[in-house]
Coordinates of C-alpha atoms in Angstrom, one line a residue:
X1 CA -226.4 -113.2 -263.3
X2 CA -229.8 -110.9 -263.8
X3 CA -229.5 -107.4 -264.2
X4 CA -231.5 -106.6 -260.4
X5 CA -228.0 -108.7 -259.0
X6 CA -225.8 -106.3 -260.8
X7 CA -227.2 -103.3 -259.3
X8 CA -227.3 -104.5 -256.3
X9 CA -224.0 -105.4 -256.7
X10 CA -223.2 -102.4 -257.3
X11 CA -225.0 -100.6 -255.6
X12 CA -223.2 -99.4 -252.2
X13 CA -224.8 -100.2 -248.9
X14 CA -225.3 -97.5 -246.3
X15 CA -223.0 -97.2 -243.8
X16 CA -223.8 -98.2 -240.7
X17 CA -223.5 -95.2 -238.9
X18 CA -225.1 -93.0 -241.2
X19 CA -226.9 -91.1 -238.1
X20 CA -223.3 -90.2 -237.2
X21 CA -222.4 -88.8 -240.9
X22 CA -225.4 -86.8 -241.2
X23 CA -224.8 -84.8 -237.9
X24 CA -221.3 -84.4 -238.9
X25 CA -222.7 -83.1 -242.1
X26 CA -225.1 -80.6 -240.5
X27 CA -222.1 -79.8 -238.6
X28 CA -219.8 -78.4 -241.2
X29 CA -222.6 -77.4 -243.7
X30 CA -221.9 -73.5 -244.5
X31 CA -225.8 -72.8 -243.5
X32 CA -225.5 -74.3 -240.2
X33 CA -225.6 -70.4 -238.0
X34 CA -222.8 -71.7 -235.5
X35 CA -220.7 -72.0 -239.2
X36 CA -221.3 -68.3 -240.5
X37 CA -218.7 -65.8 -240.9
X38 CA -218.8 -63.2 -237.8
X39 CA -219.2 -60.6 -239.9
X40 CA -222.7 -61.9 -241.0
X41 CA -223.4 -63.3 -237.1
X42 CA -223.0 -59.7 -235.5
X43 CA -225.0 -57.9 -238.9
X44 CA -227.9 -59.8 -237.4
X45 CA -227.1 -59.0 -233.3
X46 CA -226.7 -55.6 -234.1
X47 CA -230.2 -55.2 -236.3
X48 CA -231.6 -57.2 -233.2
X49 CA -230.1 -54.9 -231.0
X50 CA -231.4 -51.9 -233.0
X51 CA -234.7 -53.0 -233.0
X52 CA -234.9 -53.7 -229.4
X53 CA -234.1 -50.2 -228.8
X54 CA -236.1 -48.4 -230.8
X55 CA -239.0 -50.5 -228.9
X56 CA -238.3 -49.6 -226.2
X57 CA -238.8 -45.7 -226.8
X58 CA -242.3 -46.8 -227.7
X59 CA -242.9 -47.8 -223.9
X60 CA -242.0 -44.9 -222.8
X61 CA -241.9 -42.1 -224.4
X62 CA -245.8 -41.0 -224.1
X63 CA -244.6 -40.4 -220.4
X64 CA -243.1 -37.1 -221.4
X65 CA -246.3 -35.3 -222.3
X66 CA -248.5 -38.0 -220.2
X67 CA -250.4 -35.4 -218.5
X68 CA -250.8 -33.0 -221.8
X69 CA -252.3 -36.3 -223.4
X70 CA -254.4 -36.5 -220.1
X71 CA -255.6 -33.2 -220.1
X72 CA -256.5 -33.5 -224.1
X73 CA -258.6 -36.9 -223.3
X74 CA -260.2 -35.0 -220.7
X75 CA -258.8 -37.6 -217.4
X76 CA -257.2 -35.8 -214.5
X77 CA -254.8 -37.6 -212.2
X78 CA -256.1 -35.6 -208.9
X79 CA -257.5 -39.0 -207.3
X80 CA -255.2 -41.4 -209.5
X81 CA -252.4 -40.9 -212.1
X82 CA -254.6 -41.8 -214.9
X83 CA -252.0 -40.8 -217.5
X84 CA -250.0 -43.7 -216.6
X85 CA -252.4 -45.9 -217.9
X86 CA -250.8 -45.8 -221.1
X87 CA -247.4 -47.3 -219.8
X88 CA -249.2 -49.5 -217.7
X89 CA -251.4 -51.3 -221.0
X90 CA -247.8 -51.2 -222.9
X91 CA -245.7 -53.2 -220.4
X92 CA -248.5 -55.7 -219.5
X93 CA -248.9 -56.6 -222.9
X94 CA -244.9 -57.0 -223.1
X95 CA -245.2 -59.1 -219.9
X96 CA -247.8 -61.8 -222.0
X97 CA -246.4 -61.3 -225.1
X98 CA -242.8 -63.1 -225.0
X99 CA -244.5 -66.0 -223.0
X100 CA -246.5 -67.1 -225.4
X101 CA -244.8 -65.8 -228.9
X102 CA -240.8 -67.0 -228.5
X103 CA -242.0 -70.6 -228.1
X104 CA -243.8 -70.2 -231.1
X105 CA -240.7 -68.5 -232.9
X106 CA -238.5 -71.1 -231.4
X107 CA -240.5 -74.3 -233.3
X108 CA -241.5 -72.7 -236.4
X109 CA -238.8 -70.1 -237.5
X110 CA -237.6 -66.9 -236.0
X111 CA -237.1 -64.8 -240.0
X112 CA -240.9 -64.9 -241.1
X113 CA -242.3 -64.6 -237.4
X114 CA -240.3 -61.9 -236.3
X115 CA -241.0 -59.6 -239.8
X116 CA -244.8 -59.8 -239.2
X117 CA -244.2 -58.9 -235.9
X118 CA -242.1 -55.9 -236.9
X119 CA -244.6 -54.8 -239.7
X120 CA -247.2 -55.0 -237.0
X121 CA -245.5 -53.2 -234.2
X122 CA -244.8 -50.8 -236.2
X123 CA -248.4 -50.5 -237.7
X124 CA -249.9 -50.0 -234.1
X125 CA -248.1 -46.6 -234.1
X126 CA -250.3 -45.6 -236.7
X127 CA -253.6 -45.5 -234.0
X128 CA -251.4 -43.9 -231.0
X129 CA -250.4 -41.0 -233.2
X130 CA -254.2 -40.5 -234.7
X131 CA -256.5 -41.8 -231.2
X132 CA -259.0 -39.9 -230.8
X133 CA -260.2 -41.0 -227.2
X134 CA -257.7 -42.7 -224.6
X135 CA -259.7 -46.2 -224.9
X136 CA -258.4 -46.1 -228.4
X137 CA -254.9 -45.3 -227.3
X138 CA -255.0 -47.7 -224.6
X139 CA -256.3 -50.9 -226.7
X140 CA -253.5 -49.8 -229.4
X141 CA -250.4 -49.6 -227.1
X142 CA -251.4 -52.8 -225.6
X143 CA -251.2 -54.7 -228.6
X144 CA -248.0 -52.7 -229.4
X145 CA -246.9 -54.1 -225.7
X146 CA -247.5 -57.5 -226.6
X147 CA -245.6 -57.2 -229.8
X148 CA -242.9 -55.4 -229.1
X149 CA -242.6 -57.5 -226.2
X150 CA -241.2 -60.6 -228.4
X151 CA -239.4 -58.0 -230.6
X152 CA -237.8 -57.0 -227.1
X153 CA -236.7 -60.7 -225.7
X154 CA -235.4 -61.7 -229.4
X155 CA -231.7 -61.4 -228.8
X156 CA -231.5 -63.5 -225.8
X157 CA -232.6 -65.9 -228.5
X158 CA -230.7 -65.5 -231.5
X159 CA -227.8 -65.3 -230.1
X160 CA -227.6 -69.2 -228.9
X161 CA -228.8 -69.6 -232.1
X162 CA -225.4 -68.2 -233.9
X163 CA -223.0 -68.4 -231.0
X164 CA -222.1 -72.5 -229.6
X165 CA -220.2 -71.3 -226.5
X166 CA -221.0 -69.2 -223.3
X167 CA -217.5 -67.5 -224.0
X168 CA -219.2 -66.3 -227.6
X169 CA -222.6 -65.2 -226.2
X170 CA -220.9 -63.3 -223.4
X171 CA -221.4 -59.6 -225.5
X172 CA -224.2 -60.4 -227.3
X173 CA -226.1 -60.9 -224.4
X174 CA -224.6 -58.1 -222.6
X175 CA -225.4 -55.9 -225.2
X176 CA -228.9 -57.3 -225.1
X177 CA -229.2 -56.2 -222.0
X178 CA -228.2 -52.8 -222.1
X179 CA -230.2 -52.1 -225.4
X180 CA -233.0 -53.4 -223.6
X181 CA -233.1 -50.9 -220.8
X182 CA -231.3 -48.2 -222.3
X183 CA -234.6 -48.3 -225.1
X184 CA -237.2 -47.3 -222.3
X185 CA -234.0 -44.9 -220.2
X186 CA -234.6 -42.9 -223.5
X187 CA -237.8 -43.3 -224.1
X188 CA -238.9 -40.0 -222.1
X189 CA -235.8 -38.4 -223.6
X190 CA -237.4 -38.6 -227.2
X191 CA -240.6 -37.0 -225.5
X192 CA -239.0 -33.9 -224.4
X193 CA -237.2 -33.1 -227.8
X194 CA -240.3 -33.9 -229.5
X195 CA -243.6 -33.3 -227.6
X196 CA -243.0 -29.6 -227.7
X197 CA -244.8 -29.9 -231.3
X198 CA -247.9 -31.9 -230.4
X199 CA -248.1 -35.1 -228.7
X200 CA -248.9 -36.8 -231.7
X201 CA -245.3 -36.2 -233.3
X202 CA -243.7 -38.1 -230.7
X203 CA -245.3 -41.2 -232.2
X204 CA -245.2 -39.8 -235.7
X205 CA -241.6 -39.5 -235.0
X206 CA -241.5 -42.9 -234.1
X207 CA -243.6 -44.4 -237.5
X208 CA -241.0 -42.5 -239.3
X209 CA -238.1 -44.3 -237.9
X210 CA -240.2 -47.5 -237.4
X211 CA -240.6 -47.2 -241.1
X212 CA -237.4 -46.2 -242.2
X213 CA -235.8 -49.7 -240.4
X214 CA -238.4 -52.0 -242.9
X215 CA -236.4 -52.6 -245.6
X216 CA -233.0 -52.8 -243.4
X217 CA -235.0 -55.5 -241.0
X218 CA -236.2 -57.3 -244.7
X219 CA -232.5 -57.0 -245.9
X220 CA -230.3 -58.6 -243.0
X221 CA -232.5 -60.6 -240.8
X222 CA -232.0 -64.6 -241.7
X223 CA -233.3 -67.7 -240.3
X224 CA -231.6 -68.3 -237.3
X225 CA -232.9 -71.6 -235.5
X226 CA -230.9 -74.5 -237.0
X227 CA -233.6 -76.9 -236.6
X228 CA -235.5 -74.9 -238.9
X229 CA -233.1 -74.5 -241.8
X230 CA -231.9 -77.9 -241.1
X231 CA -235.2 -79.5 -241.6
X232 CA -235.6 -77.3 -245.2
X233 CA -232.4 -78.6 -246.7
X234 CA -232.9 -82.4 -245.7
X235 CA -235.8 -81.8 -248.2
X236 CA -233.7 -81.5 -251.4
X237 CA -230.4 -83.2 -249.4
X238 CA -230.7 -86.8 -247.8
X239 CA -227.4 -86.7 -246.3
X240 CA -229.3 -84.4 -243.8
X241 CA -232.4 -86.6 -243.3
X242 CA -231.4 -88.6 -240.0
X243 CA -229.9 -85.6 -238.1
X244 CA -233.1 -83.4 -239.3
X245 CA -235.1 -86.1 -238.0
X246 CA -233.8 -85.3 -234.4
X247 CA -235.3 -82.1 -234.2
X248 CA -239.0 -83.2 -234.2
X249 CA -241.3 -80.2 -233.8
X250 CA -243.2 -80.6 -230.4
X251 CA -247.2 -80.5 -229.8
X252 CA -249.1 -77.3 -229.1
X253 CA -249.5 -78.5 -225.6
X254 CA -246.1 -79.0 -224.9
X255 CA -245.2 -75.7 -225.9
X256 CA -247.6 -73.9 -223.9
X257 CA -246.3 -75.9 -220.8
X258 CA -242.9 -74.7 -221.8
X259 CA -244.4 -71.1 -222.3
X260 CA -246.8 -70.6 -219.3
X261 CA -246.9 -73.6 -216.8
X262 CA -242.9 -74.1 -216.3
X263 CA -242.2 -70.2 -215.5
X264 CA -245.1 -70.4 -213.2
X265 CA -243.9 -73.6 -211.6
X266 CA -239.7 -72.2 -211.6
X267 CA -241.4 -68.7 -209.8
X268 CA -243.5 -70.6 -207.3
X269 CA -240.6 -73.6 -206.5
X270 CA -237.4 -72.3 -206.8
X271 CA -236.3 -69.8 -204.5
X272 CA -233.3 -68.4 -206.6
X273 CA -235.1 -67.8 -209.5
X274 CA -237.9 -66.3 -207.0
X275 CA -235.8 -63.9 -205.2
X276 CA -233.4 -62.9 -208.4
X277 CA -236.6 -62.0 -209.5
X278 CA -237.0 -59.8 -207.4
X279 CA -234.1 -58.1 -207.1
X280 CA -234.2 -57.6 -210.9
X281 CA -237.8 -56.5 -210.9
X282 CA -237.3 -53.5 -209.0
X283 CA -234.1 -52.6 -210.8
X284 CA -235.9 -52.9 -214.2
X285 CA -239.2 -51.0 -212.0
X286 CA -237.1 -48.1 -211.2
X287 CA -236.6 -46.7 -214.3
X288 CA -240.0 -46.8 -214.9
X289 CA -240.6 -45.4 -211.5
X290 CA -238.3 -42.5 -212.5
X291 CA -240.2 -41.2 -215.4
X292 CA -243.0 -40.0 -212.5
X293 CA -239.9 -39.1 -209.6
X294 CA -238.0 -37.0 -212.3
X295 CA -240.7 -34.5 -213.3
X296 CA -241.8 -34.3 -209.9
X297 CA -238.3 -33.4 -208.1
X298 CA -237.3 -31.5 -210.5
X299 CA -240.2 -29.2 -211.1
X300 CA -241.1 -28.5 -207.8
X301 CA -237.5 -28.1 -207.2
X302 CA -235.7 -26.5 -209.7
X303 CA -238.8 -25.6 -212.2
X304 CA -237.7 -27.4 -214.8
X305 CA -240.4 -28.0 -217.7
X306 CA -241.7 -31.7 -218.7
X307 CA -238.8 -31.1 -221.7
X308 CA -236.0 -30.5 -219.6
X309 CA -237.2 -32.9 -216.9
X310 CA -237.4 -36.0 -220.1
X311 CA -233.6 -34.9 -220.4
X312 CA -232.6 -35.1 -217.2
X313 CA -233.5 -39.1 -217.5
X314 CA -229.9 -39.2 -220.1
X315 CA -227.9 -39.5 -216.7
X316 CA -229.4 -42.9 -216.1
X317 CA -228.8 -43.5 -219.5
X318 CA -224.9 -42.5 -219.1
X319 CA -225.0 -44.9 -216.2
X320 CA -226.2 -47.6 -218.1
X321 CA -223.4 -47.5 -220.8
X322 CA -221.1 -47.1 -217.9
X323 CA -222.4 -50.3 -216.2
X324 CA -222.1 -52.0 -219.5
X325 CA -218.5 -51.1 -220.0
X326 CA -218.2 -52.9 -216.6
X327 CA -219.7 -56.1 -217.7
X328 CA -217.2 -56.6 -219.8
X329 CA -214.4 -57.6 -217.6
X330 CA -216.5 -58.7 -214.9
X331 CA -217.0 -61.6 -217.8
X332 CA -213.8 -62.7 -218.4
X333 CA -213.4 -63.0 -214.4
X334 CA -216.5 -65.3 -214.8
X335 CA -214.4 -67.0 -217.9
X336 CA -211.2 -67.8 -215.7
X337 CA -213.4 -69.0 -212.5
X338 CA -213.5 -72.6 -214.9
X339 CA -209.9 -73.0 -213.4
X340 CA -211.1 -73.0 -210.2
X341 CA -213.9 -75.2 -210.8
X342 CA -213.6 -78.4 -208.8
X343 CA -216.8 -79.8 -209.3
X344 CA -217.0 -79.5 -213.1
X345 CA -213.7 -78.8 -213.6
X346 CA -213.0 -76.7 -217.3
X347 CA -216.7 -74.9 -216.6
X348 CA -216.9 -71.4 -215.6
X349 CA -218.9 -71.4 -212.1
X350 CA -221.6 -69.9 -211.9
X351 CA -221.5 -67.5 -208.9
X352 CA -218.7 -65.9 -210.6
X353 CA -221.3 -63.7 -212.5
X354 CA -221.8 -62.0 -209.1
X355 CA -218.9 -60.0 -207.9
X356 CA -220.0 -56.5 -209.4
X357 CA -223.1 -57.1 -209.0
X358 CA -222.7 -57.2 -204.8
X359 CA -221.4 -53.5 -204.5
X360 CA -223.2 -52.3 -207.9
X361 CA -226.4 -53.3 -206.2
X362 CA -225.3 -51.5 -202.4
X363 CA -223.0 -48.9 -203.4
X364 CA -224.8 -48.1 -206.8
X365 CA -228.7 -48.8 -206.6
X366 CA -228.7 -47.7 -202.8
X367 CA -226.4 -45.4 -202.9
X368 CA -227.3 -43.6 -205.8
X369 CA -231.0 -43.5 -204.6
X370 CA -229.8 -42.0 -201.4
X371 CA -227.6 -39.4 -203.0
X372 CA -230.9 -38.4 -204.7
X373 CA -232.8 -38.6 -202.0
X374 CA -230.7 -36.6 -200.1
X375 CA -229.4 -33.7 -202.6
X376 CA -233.0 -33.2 -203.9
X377 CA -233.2 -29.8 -202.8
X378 CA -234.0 -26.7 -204.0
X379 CA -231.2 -24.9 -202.8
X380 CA -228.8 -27.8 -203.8
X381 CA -227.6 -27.3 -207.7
X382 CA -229.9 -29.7 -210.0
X383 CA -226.6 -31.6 -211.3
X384 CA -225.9 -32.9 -208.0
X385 CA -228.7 -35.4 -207.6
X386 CA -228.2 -36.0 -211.7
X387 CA -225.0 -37.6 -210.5
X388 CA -227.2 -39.8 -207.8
X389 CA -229.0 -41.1 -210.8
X390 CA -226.3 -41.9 -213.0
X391 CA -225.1 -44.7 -210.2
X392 CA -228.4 -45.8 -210.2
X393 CA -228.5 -46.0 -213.8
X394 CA -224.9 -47.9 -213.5
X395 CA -226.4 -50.6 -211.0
X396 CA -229.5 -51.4 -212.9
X397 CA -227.3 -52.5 -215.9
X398 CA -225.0 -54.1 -214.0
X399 CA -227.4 -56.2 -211.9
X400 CA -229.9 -57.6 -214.5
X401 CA -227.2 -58.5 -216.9
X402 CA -225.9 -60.7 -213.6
X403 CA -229.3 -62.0 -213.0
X404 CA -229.9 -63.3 -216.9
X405 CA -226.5 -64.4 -216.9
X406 CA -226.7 -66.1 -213.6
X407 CA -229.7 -68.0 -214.1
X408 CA -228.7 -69.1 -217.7
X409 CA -226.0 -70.5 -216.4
X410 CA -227.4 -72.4 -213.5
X411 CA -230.4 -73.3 -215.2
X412 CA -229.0 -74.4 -218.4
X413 CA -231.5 -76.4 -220.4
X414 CA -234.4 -74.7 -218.1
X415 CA -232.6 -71.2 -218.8
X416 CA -235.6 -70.2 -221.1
X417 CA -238.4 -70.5 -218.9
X418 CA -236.4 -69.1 -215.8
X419 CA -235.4 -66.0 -218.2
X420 CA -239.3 -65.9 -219.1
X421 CA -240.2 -65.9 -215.4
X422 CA -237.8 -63.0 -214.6
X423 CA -238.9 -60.9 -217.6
X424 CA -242.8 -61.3 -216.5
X425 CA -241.7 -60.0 -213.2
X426 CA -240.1 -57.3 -214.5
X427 CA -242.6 -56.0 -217.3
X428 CA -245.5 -56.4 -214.2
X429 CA -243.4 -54.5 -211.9
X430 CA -242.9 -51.8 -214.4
X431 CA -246.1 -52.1 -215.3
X432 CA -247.9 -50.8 -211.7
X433 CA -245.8 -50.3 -209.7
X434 CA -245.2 -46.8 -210.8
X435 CA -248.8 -46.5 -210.1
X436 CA -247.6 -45.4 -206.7
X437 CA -244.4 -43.3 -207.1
X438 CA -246.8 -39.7 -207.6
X439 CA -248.1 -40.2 -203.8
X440 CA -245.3 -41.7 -202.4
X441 CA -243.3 -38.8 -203.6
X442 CA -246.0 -36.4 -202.3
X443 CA -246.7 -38.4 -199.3
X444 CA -243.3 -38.8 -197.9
X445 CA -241.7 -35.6 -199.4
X446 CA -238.7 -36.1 -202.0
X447 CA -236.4 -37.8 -199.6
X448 CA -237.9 -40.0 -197.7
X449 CA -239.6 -41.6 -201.0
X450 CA -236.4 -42.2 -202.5
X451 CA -234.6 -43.1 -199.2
X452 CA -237.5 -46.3 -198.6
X453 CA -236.3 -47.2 -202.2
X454 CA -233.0 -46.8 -201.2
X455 CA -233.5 -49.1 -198.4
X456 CA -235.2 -51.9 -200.2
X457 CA -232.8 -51.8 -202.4
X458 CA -229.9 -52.7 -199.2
X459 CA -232.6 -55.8 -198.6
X460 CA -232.4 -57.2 -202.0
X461 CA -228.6 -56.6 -202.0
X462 CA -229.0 -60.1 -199.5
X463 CA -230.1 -62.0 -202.3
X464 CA -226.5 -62.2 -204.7
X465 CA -224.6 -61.9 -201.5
X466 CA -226.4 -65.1 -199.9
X467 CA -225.7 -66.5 -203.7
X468 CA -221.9 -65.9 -203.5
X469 CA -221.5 -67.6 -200.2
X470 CA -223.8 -70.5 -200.6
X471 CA -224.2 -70.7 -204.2
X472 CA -223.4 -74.1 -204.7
X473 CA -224.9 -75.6 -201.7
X474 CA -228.4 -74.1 -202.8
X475 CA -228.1 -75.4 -206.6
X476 CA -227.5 -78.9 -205.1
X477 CA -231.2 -78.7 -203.6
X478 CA -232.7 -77.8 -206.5
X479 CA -234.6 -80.3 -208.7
X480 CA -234.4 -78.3 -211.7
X481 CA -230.7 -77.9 -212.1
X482 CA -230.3 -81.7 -210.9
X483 CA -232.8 -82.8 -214.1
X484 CA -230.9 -80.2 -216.6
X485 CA -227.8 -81.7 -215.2
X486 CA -228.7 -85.3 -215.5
X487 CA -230.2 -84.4 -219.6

């Protein structure tokens, strides 16, 4: 017998289901993010979570001492409110941003991507604090816009990353949600404690926090997408070969279908994501709205200063955390409807994300805007329409976390471009919408400006409601939830 027959001999053949042995290997390998400790999963949430926040102050805190920067760039908001502009730039940048940059982080790693981006964003400050014309400023904050923008959607992508199960990613994405909006809530809030010593310390404040966070975001953010660190180890481990092989990374093309063309397509075709949109739009377009209603109301009202009218925006704020103490329960209720499920039965249903949501959106978001509407006046004490906001402030949590949540659920492997079509809605609403709030509030006087908010707000209330009674019915019709069922 020649030596080549002994090895061979020798030599173990591979086992016939060797596909099957390297995903259960990828399965239990300690890299794998669904197998790392919590401790180390929620270390990178909360820096997420951090980060998102602190963005968000950038978007808004230049509303604060808007008109001082106005006045010092020599542009007067007599014919238009020119010292919007600067939101504006920042939130249409964060409306492009996200569509074109999480596909990208999605195929070729979220760790190095989202560290240039941080280094970046926070870079951009640099030129807001030191503009010397508003062109500059503008051109800045809209790079800052679409930067931050990705920084700002990054959650709603990590945690699937870390977390297998709905039931896991219920608080993550909850508190994504909150950190989200509560970032631009206290945006103005940092303006008014700030501003008072130049308008360029509310950004330097900014680059020293922005700064400070560096080596933190260097220190705990990992690799998350398991594709990615998959695809490293099969290099130096062949038991991992076949199941990285599964992951192939898709063409340029595809990913800008995925990115622009499919969102467009979900807005355009599906009527659920269409009117959830929205609804959340103008949720997510009221706090923005407020940063002009505030100063307005309560200056001409009660003569607060710019300061003490930023502070005044903490009662949305305290609405917000309210609304996300809420959510919590209102997710185990969406956790037991899988009981009840007789279609898929052992699958939560996904019209049980709604129940809050229904009087959050006509009790909270109307009612609150009516109770400002209505005790916005001079000789009514200034807390009392602060309480009118704090409901406001509850219902917007309450109802974009339902919307996200919703359309995950129901849209399932789709959920990412439906989310993306949401968020440009909302970043575009924010972004001009405001644009009109100084006339309308002047035009139709305090109350009446409010109360047609108020009543849109009742209009849009139809859209869960028609979603908790026919729910079912409507995502049998649609051709996107039949294809992410059938793959």
């Amino acid at each position: 017998m020649s030596d080549d027959t002994l090895i061979s001999a020798s030599t173990p053949a591979p086992p016939k289901d060797s596909l099957e042995d390297s995903r259960n290997a990828w399965e239990k390998h300690p890299d794998n993010p669904y197998n790392w400790p919590e401790p180390k999963k929620w270390r990178i949430a909360l820096l997420v979570a951090a980060v998102i926040l602190l963005v968000g102050l950038n978007a808004t805190s230049v509303t604060t001492p808007s008109l001082i920067i106005a006045e010092h760039f020599h542009v007067a908001d007599t014919a238009f409110p020119h010292s919007y502009w600067p939101v504006t730039v920042w939130n249409t940048g964060a409306a492009i941003g996200p569509m074109v940059g999480m596909p990208l982080l999605e195929n070729f790693g979220i760790r190095r991507g989202y560290m240039i981006l941080y280094l970046v964003f926070t870079a951009m400050v640099i030129p807001q604090a030191l503009a010397q014309n508003l062109a500059t400023l503008l051109v800045v904050r809209a790079i800052a816009g679409l930067v931050g923008g990705v920084l700002q959607n990054l959650l709603e992508q990590v945690a699937p990353d870390i977390w297998a199960t709905d039931k896991q990613r219920n608080l993550p994405i909850t508190l994504y949600t909150f950190v989200y909006i509560s970032g631009v809530t206290l945006g103005p809030v940092l303006g008014a404690i700030v501003h008072e010593l130049s308008w360029r310390w509310v950004f330097y404040i900014q680059l020293i926090i922005y700064g400070a966070m560096i080596p933190v975001v260097f220190t705990i953010m990992k690799e998350t997408r398991g594709p990615i660190i998959l695809s490293r180890l099969a290099k130096t481990d062949p038991t991992l070969a076949k199941a990285a092989n599964e992951f192939p990374r898709p063409k340029i093309s595809a990913l800008l279908y995925d990115a622009i063309a499919r969102p467009a397509h979900l807005l355009l075709t599906e009527p659920v994501v269409f009117f959830l949109m929205l609804w959340a739009a103008f949720c997510f377009g009221l706090v923005f709205i407020m940063t002009q209603s505030i100063p307005q109301v309560y200056h001409s009202n009660y003569g607060f200063s710019d300061s003490a009218s930023g502070l005044v925006q903490v009662s949305l704020f305290v609405g917000e955390a309210v609304g996300f103490l809420a959510c919590l329960p209102q997710n185990s209720y969406y956790q037991r409807s899988a009981k009840r499920n007789t279609v898929n039965p052992g699958t939560p249903i996904p019209e049980a994300r709604l129940p809050l949501s229904i009087p959050a959106s006509l009790l909270g978001l109307a009612g609150g805007l009516f109770w400002y509407a209505w005790a916005s006046f001079p000789h009514v004490h200034w807390m009392v329409p602060t309480v009118g906001l704090a409901f406001v402030g509850f219902a917007v949590m309450v109802i974009i976390t339902a919307v996200d949540m919703y359309i995950t659920d129901a849209y399932t492997k789709f959920a990412g471009s439906a989310i993306a079509a949401v968020a440009l809605g909302e970043n575009l609403v924010a972004a001009w919408l405001p644009f009109a709030a100084k006339s309308m509030y002047t035009t139709l006087g305090f109350q009446w400006a409010s109360s047609l908010l108020a009543f849109v707000a009742v209009v849009l209330t139809m859209a869960p409601v028609v979603l908790w009674w026919k729910g079912e019915v409507i995502r049998g019709k649609s051709g996107f939830i039949k294809e992410a069922k059938e793959g």
